[in-house]
XYZ file of C-alpha atoms in Angstrom:
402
model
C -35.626 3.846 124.521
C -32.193 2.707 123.819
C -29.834 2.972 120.753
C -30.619 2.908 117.598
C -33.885 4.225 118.311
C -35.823 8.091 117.484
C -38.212 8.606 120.336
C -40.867 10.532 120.188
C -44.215 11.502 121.536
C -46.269 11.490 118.414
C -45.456 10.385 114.782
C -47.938 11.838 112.168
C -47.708 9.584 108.981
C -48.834 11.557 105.814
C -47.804 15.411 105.220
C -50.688 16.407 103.726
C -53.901 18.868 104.394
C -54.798 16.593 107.772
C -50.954 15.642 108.621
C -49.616 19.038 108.744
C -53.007 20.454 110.590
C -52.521 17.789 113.250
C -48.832 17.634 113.827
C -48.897 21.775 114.149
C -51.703 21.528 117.074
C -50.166 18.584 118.934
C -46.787 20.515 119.631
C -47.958 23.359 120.421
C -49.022 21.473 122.989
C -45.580 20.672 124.010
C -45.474 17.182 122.521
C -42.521 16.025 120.530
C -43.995 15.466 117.415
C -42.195 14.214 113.916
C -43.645 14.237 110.876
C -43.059 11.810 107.993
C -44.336 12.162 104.254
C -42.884 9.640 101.513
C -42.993 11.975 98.953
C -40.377 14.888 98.423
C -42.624 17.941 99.173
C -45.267 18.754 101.831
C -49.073 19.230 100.450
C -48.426 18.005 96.874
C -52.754 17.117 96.559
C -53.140 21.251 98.174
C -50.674 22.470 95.324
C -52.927 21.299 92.583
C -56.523 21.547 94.251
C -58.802 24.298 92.651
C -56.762 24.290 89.790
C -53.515 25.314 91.640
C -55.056 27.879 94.194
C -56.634 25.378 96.327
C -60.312 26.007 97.967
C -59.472 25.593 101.182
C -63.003 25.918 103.181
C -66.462 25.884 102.415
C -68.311 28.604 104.845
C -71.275 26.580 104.839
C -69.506 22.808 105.829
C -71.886 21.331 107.906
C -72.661 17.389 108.817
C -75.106 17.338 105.456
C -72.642 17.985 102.906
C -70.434 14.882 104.128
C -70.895 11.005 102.783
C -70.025 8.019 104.886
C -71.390 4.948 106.909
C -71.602 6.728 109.764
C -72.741 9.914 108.223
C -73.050 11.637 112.132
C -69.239 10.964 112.542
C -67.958 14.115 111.287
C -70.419 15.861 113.595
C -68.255 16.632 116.801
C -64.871 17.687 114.990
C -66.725 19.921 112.805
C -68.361 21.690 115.605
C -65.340 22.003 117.375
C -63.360 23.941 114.148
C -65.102 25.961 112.011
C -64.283 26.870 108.416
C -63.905 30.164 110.230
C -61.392 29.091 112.718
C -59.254 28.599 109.422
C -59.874 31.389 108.123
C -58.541 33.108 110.852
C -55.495 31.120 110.678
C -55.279 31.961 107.014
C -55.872 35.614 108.087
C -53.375 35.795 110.902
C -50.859 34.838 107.721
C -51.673 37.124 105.562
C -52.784 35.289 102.436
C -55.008 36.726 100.094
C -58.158 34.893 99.650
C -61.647 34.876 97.251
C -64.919 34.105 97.482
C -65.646 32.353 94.109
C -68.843 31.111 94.551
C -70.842 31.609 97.935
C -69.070 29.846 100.298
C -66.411 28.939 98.373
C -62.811 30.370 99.513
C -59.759 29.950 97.412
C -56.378 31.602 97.417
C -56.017 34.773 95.243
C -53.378 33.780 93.369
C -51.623 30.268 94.041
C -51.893 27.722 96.751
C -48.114 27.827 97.837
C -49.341 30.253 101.112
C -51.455 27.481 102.241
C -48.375 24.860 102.589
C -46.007 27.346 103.526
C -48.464 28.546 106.152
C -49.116 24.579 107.746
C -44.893 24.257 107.455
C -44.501 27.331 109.067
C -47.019 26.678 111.853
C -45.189 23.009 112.216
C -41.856 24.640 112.175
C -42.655 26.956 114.647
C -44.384 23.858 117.008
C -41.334 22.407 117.072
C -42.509 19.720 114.449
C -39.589 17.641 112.853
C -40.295 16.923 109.419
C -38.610 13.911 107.301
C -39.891 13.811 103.735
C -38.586 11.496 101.165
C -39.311 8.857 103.895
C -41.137 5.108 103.946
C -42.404 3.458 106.535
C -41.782 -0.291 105.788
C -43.183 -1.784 108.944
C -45.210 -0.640 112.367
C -45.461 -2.872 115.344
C -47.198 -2.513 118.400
C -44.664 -1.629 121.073
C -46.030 -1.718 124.979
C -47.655 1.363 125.370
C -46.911 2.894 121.944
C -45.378 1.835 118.402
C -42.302 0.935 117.032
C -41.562 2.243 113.157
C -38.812 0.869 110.553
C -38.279 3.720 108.277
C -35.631 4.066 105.540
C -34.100 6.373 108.247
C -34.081 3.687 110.927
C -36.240 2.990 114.133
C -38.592 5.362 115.138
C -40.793 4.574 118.402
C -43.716 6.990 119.619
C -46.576 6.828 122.187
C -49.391 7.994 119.572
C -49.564 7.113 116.237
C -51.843 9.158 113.459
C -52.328 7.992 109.821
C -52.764 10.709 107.500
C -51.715 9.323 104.468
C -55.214 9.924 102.456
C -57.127 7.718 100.310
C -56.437 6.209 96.396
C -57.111 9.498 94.190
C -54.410 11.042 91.847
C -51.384 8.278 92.467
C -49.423 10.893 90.832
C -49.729 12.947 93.793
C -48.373 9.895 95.902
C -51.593 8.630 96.553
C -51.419 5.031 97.848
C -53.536 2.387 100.281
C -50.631 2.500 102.780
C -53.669 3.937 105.680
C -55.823 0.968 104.460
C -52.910 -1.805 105.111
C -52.158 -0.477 108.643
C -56.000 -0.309 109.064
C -56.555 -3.898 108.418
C -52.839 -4.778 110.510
C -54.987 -3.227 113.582
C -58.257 -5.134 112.683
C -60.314 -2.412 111.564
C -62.724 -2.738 108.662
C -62.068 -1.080 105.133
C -64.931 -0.296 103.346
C -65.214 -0.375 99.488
C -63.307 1.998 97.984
C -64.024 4.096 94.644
C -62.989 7.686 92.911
C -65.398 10.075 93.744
C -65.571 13.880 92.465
C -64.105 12.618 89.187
C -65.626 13.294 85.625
C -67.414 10.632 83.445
C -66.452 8.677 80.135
C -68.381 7.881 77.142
C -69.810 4.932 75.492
C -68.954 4.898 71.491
C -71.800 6.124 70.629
C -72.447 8.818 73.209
C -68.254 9.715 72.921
C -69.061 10.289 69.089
C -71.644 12.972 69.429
C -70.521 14.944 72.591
C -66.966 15.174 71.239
C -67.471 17.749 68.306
C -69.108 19.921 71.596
C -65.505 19.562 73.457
C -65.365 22.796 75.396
C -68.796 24.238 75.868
C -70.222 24.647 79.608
C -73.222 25.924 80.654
C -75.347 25.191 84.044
C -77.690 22.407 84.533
C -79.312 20.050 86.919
C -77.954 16.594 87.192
C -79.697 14.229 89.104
C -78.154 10.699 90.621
C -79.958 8.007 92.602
C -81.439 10.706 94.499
C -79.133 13.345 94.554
C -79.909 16.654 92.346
C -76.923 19.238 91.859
C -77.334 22.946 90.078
C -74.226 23.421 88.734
C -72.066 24.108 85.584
C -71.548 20.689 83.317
C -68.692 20.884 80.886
C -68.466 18.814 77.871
C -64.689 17.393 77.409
C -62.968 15.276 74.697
C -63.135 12.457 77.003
C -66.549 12.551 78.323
C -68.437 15.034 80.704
C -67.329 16.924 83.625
C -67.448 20.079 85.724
C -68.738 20.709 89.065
C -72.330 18.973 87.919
C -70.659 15.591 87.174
C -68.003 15.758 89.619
C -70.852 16.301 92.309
C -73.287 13.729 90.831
C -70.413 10.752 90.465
C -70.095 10.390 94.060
C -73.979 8.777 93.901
C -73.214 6.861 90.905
C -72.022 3.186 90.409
C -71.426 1.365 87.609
C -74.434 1.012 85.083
C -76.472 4.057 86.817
C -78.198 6.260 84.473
C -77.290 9.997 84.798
C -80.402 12.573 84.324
C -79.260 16.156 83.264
C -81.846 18.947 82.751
C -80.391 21.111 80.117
C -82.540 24.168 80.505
C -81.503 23.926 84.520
C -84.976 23.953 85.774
C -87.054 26.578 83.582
C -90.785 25.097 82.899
C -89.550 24.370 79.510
C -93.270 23.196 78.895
C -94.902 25.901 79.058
C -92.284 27.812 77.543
C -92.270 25.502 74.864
C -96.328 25.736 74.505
C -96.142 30.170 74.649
C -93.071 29.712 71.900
C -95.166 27.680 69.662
C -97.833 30.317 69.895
C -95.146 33.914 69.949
C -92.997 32.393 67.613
C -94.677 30.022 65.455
C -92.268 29.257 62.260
C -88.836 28.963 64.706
C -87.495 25.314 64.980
C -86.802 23.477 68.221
C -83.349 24.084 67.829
C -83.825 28.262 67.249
C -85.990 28.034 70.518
C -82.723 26.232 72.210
C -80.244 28.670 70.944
C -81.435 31.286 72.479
C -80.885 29.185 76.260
C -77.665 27.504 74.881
C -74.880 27.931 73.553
C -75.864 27.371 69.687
C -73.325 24.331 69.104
C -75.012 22.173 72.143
C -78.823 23.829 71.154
C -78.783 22.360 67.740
C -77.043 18.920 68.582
C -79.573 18.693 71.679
C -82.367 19.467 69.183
C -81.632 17.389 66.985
C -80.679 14.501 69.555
C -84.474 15.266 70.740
C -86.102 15.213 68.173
C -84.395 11.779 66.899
C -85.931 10.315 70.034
C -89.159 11.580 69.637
C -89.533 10.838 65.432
C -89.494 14.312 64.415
C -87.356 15.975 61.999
C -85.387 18.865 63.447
C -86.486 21.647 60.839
C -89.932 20.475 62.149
C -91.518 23.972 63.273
C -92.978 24.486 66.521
C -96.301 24.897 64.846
C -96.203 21.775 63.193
C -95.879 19.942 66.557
C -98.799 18.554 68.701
C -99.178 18.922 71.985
C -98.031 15.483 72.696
C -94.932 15.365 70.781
C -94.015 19.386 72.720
C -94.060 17.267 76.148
C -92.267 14.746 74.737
C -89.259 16.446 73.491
C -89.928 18.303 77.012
C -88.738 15.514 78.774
C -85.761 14.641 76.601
C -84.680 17.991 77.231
C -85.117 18.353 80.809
C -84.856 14.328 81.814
C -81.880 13.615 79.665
C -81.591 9.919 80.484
C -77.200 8.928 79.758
C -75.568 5.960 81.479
C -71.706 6.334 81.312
C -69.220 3.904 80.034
C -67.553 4.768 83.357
C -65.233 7.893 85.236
C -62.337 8.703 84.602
C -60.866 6.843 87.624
C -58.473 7.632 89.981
C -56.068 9.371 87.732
C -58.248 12.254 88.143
C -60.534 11.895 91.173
C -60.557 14.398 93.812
C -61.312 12.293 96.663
C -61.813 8.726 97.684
C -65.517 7.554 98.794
C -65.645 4.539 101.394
C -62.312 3.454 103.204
C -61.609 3.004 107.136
C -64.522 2.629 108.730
C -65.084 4.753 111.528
C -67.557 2.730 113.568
C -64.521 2.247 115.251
C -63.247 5.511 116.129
C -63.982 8.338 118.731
C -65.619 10.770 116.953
C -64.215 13.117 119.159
C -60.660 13.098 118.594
C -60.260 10.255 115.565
C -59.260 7.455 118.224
C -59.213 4.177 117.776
C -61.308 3.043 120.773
C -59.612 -0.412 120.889
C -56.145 0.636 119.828
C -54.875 2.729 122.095
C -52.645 5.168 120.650
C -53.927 4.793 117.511
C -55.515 7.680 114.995
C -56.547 7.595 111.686
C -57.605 11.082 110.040
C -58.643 12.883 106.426
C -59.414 11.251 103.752
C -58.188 7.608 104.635
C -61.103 7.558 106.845
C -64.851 6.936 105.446
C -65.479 10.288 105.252
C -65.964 12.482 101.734
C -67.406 15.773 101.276
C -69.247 17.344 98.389
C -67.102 19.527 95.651
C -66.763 22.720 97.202
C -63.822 23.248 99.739
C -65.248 20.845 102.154
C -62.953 18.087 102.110
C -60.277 20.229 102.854
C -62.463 21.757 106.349
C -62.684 17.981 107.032
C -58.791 17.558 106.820
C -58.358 20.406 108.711
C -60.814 19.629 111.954
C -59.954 16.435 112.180
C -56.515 16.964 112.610
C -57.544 19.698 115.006
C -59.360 16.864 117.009
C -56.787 14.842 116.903
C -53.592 17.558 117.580
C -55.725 18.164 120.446
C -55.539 14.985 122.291
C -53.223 12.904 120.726
């Protein structure tokens, strides 16, 4: 292409879950293929995910457990790589895995395998890999791009943005993907943290926070949604898999409703307790579902709401006033003072939207050359391991014809 200039094939921008899967497939294929991360490591998001041993796949990823626009998007690269298809790759390296919860894979120990595994497979691809590297400007070039880097001119026939969405700028995390979206004309959709745990108001901060610690399971509902999972009650507000899962419905001034006895018929275990165990107090009945700390503040919490004292006995409650603390105990009604933004959110809900993509291979129907793929697309999985399966099938889709 003349001096001065790096030529190559394909230049994957982003070395993360979706960079590394992509770049890996496309030389295999015999492309020349250079990789370029602005950060100084590979995978910094898959070190930390799962609380440093990363789960990588979901078993059970399928179209339903993914968010978007275009919710049928996701549809053909899924098909097309399975969470199994990683597994075998994860196999074929020999890193020990888990199955924490059903579905749910994560590495036995650390999630180091998992990067060295994508670096090996790149290495061994051929893949050149420059980290510690910006790209300050892309420019349409003919029949491919041109790229100023701050180590020089790089021009390439394909182009693929990997460089994921907002969540954990610590990580690296930046809108870069969203700027070259809108260079190319493509819509951005609204942006916010999603799979990130809630904040308090005052009031609600001051009684959850002598509770700092406990978990237990529940069912949060969200505009719609319903999750059965473990809640945990933080010095900051309220997290775990039940709030992670339920903030990707929420926006700002939502209520949250939690069942706290995670979908007994507290009614009519309330009604046989009153006649069994006639002298106990709502909070004794609690106790023995919840941990004691969270039973008695619940109880009392209840039975504020309902004008009751909480030494009240179940005996000494009508039939009326049993449903009614029934439903503050089982349609908890909380709205947040907000989440914890993007200092802690997993993923990123909304951003490029892919009404104008190929959902086969993460084109750019109008933009020739052109791929966007992960998370800087409008595409977000549930908690679970499956926005890591969609970071590694797209790339697949796209290593595969890029």
């Amino acid at each position: 292409m003349g001096e001065g200039y790096s030529d190559w094939d394909i230049v994957v921008i982003g070395a993360g879950a979706a960079g590394m899967m992509c770049a890996h497939v496309a030389g295999y294929r015999g492309r020349r293929v250079l990789l370029v991360e602005h950060a100084k490591r590979a995978g910094k998001k898959i070190l930390m995910s799962g609380g440093g041993r990363c789960n990588f796949t979901n078993l059970d990823a399928a179209p339903r457990h993914y968010f978007g626009a275009n919710p049928r998007f996701c549809i053909s690269a899924m098909k097309r790589y399975s969470p199994y298809d990683f597994l075998e790759l994860v196999e074929r390296h020999g890193i020990e895995h888990v199955e924490k919860a059903p579905g749910q894979l994560f590495c036995a120990d650390s999630a180091k395998p998992i990067v060295e595994m994508l670096l090996t497979e790149c290495e061994w691809a051929g893949v050149e890999t420059w980290l510690s590297t910006t790209v300050e400007r892309i420019e349409p070039l003919g029949q491919g791009f041109e790229l100023l880097t701050s180590r020089g001119r790089v021009r390439c026939s394909s182009l693929v943005i990997a460089t994921g969405g907002l969540s954990i700028p610590t990580l690296g995390a930046s809108g870069f993907g969203y700027q070259v979206a809108r260079q190319f004309g493509l819509e951005v959709l609204p942006t916010r943290p999603a799979l990130v745990p809630f904040t308090l108001t005052s009031q609600w901060k001051s009684r959850f926070e002598p509770l700092a610690g406990i978990a237990t399971p529940v069912i949060a509902r969200c505009n719609g949604a319903s999750y059965r999972e473990p809640l945990l009650v933080t010095h900051r507000g309220l997290s775990g898999p039940a709030m992670l899962q339920a903030s990707s419905h929420w926006l700002p001034g939502d209520a949250l409703e939690i069942d706290w006895l995670d979908g007994i018929d507290a009614k009519a275990s309330l009604f046989r307790a009153r006649i069994d165990t006639p002298r106990r107090s709502l909070g004794g009945w609690l106790s023995d579902r919840l941990p004691k700390r969270l039973a008695l503040a619940l109880a009392q919490w209840a039975c504020e709401a309902v004008g009751v004292s909480a030494e009240t006995t179940l005996a000494d409650l009508s039939n009326a006033r049993l449903e009614a603390l029934t439903a503050q105990l089982c349609r908890f009604s909380i709205k947040p003072a907000g989440t914890e933004g993007w200092r802690t959110a997993e993923v990123t809900m909304g951003g490029v939207d892919t009404q104008a993509f190929s959902s086969k291979d993460c084109a750019v129907r109008d933009v020739p050359g052109l791929y966007f793929i992960g998370e800087v697309l409008d595409v977000t999985g549930q908690l679970g391991g499956y926005n890591f399966q969609w970071a590694w099938a797209s790339g697949v889709a796209c290593g595969q014809s890029a």
